[in-house]
PDB file of C-alpha atoms and ligand atoms in Angstrom:
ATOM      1  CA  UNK A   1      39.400   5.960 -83.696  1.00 81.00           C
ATOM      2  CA  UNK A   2      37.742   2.701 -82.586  1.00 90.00           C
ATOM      3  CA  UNK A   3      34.763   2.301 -80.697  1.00 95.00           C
ATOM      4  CA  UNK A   4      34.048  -0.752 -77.922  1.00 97.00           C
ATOM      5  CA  UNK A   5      31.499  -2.726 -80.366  1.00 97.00           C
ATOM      6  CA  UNK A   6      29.062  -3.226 -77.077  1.00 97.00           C
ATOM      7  CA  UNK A   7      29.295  -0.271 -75.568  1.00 97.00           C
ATOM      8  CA  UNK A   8      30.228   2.342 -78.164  1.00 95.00           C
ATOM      9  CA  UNK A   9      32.613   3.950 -76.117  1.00 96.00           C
ATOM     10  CA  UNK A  10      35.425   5.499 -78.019  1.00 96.00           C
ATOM     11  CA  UNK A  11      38.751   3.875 -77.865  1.00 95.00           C
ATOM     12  CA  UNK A  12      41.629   6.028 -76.843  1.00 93.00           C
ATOM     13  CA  UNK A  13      44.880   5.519 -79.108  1.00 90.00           C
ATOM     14  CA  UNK A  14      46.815   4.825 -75.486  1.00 92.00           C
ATOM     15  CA  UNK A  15      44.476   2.602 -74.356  1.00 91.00           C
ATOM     16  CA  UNK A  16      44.523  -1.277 -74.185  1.00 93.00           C
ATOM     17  CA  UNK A  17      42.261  -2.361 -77.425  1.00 95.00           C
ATOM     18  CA  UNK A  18      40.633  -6.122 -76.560  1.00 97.00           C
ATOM     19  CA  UNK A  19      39.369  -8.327 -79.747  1.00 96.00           C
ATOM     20  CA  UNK A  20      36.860 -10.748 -79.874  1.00 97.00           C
ATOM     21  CA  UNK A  21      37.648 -12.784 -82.979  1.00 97.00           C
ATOM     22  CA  UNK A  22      35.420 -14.641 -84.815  1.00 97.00           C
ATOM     23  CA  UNK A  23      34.430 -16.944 -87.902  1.00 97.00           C
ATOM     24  CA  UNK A  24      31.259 -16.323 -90.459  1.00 97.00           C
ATOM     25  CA  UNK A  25      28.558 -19.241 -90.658  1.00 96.00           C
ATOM     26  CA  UNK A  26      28.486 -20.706 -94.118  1.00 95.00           C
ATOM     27  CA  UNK A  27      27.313 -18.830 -96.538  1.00 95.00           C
ATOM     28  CA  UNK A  28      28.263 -15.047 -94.455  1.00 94.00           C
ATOM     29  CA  UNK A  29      30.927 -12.787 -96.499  1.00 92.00           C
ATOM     30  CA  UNK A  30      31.982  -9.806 -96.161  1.00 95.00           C
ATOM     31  CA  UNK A  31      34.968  -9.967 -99.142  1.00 92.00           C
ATOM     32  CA  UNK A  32      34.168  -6.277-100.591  1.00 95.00           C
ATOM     33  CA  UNK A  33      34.853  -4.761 -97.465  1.00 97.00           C
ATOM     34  CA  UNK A  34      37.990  -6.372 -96.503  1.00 97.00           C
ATOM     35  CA  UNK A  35      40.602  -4.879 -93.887  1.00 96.00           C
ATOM     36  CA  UNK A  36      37.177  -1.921 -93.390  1.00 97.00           C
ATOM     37  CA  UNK A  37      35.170  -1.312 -89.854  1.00 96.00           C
ATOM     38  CA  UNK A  38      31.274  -2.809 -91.177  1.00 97.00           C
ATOM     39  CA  UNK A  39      28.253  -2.479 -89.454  1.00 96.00           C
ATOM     40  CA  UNK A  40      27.337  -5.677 -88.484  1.00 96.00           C
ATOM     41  CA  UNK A  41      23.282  -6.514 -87.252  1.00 95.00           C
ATOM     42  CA  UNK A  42      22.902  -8.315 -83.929  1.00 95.00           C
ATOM     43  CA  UNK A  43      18.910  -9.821 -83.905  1.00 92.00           C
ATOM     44  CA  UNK A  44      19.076 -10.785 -80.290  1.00 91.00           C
ATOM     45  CA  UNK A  45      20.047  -6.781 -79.009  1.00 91.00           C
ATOM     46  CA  UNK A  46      18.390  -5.355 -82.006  1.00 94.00           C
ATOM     47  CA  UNK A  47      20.874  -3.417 -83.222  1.00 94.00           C
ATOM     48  CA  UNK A  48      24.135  -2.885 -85.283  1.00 96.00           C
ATOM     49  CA  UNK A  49      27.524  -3.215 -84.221  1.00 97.00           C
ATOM     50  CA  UNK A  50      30.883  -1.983 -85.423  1.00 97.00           C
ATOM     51  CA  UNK A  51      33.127  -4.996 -86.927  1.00 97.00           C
ATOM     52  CA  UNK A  52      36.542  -4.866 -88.617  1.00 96.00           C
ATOM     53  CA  UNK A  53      36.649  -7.704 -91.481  1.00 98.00           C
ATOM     54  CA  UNK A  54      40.115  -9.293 -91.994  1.00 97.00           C
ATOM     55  CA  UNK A  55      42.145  -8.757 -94.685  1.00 96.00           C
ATOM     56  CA  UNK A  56      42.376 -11.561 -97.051  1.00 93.00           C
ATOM     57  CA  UNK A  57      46.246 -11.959 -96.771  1.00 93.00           C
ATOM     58  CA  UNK A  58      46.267 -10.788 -92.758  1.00 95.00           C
ATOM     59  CA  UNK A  59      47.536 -13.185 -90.645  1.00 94.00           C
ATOM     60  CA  UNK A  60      44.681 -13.472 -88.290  1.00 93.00           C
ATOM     61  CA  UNK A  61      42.844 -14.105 -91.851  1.00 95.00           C
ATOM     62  CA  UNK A  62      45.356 -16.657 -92.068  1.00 95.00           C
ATOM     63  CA  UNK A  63      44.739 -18.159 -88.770  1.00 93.00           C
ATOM     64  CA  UNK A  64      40.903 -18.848 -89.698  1.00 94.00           C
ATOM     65  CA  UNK A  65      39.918 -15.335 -88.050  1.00 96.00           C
ATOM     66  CA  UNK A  66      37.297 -13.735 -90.639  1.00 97.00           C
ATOM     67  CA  UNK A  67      36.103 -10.796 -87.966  1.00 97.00           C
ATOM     68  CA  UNK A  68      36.985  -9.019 -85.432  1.00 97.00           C
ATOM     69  CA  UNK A  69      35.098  -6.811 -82.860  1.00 98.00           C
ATOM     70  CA  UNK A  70      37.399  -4.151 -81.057  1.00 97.00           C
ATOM     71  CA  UNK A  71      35.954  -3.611 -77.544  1.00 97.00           C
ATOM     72  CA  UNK A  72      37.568  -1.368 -74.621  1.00 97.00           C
ATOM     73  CA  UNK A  73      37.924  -3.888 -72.078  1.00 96.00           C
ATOM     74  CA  UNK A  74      37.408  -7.548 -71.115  1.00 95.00           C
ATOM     75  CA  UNK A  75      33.837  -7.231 -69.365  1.00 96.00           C
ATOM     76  CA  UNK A  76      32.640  -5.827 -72.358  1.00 97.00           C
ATOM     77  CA  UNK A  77      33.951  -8.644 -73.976  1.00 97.00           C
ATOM     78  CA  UNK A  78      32.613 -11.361 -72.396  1.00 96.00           C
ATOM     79  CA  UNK A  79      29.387  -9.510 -72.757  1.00 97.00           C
ATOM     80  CA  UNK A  80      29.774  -9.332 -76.314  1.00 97.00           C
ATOM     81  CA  UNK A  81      30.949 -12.657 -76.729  1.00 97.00           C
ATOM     82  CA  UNK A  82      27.918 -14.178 -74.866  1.00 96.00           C
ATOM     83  CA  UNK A  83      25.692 -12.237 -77.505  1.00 96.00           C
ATOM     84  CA  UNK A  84      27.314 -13.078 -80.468  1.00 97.00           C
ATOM     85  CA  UNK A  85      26.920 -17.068 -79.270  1.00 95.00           C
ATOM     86  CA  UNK A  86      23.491 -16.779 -79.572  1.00 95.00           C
ATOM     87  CA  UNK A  87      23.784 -15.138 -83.284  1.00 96.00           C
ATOM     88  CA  UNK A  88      24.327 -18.515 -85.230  1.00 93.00           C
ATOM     89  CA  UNK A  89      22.892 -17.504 -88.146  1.00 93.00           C
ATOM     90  CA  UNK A  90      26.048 -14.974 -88.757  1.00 95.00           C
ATOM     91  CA  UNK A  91      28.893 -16.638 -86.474  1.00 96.00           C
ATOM     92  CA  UNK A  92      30.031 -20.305 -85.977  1.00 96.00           C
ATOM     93  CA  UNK A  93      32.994 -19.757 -83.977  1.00 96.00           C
ATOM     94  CA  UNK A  94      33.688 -16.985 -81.729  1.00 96.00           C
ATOM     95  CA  UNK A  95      37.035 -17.086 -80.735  1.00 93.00           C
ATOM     96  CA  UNK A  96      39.003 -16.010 -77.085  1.00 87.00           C
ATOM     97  CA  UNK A  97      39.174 -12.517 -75.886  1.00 92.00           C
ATOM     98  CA  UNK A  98      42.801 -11.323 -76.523  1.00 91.00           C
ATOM     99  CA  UNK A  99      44.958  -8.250 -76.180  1.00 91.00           C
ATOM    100  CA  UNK A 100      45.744  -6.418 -79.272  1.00 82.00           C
TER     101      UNK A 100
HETATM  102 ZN1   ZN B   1      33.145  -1.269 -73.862  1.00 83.29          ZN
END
């Protein structure tokens, strides 16, 4: 089951599921735990976060997508997605909220 990566709430399988995709900074990779849920440190909350990393065939791989942070709805996503702008030393591009 997935959990919202900013507030840890578990995700119910009939729920809606929101990701915030997103791209590594140079020199970030993550390639031995591709398609797996990694926990991912956030400096400015001080803390670690849930974060699945693309396969390296997927199509959101494909589409330039290297991350992506499962959350259960869009508040907590624009939360999350304010945070993770300030975390440039792991993220260069954080991507649009979308259904999944
Ligand atoms: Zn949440």
């Amino acid at each position: 089951m997935l959990r919202c990566a900013w507030c840890m709430k578990k995700i119910r399988d009939e729920k809606p599921v929101f990701g915030l995709s997103v791209k590594f900074a140079e020199g970030i990779e993550y390639s031995e735990s591709e398609g797996m849920i990694i926990q991912i440190g956030l400096h400015s909350r001080n803390t670690s976060v849930p974060m699945i990393v693309t396969a390296r065939e997927s199509k959101a791989k494909l589409q330039g997508t290297d991350g992506i942070f499962a959350l259960c709805s869009e508040k907590c996503g624009v939360k999350m997605r304010d945070t993770l702008t300030k975390e440039l030393s792991t993220f260069r591009e954080i991507k649009d909220i979308s259904l999944q």
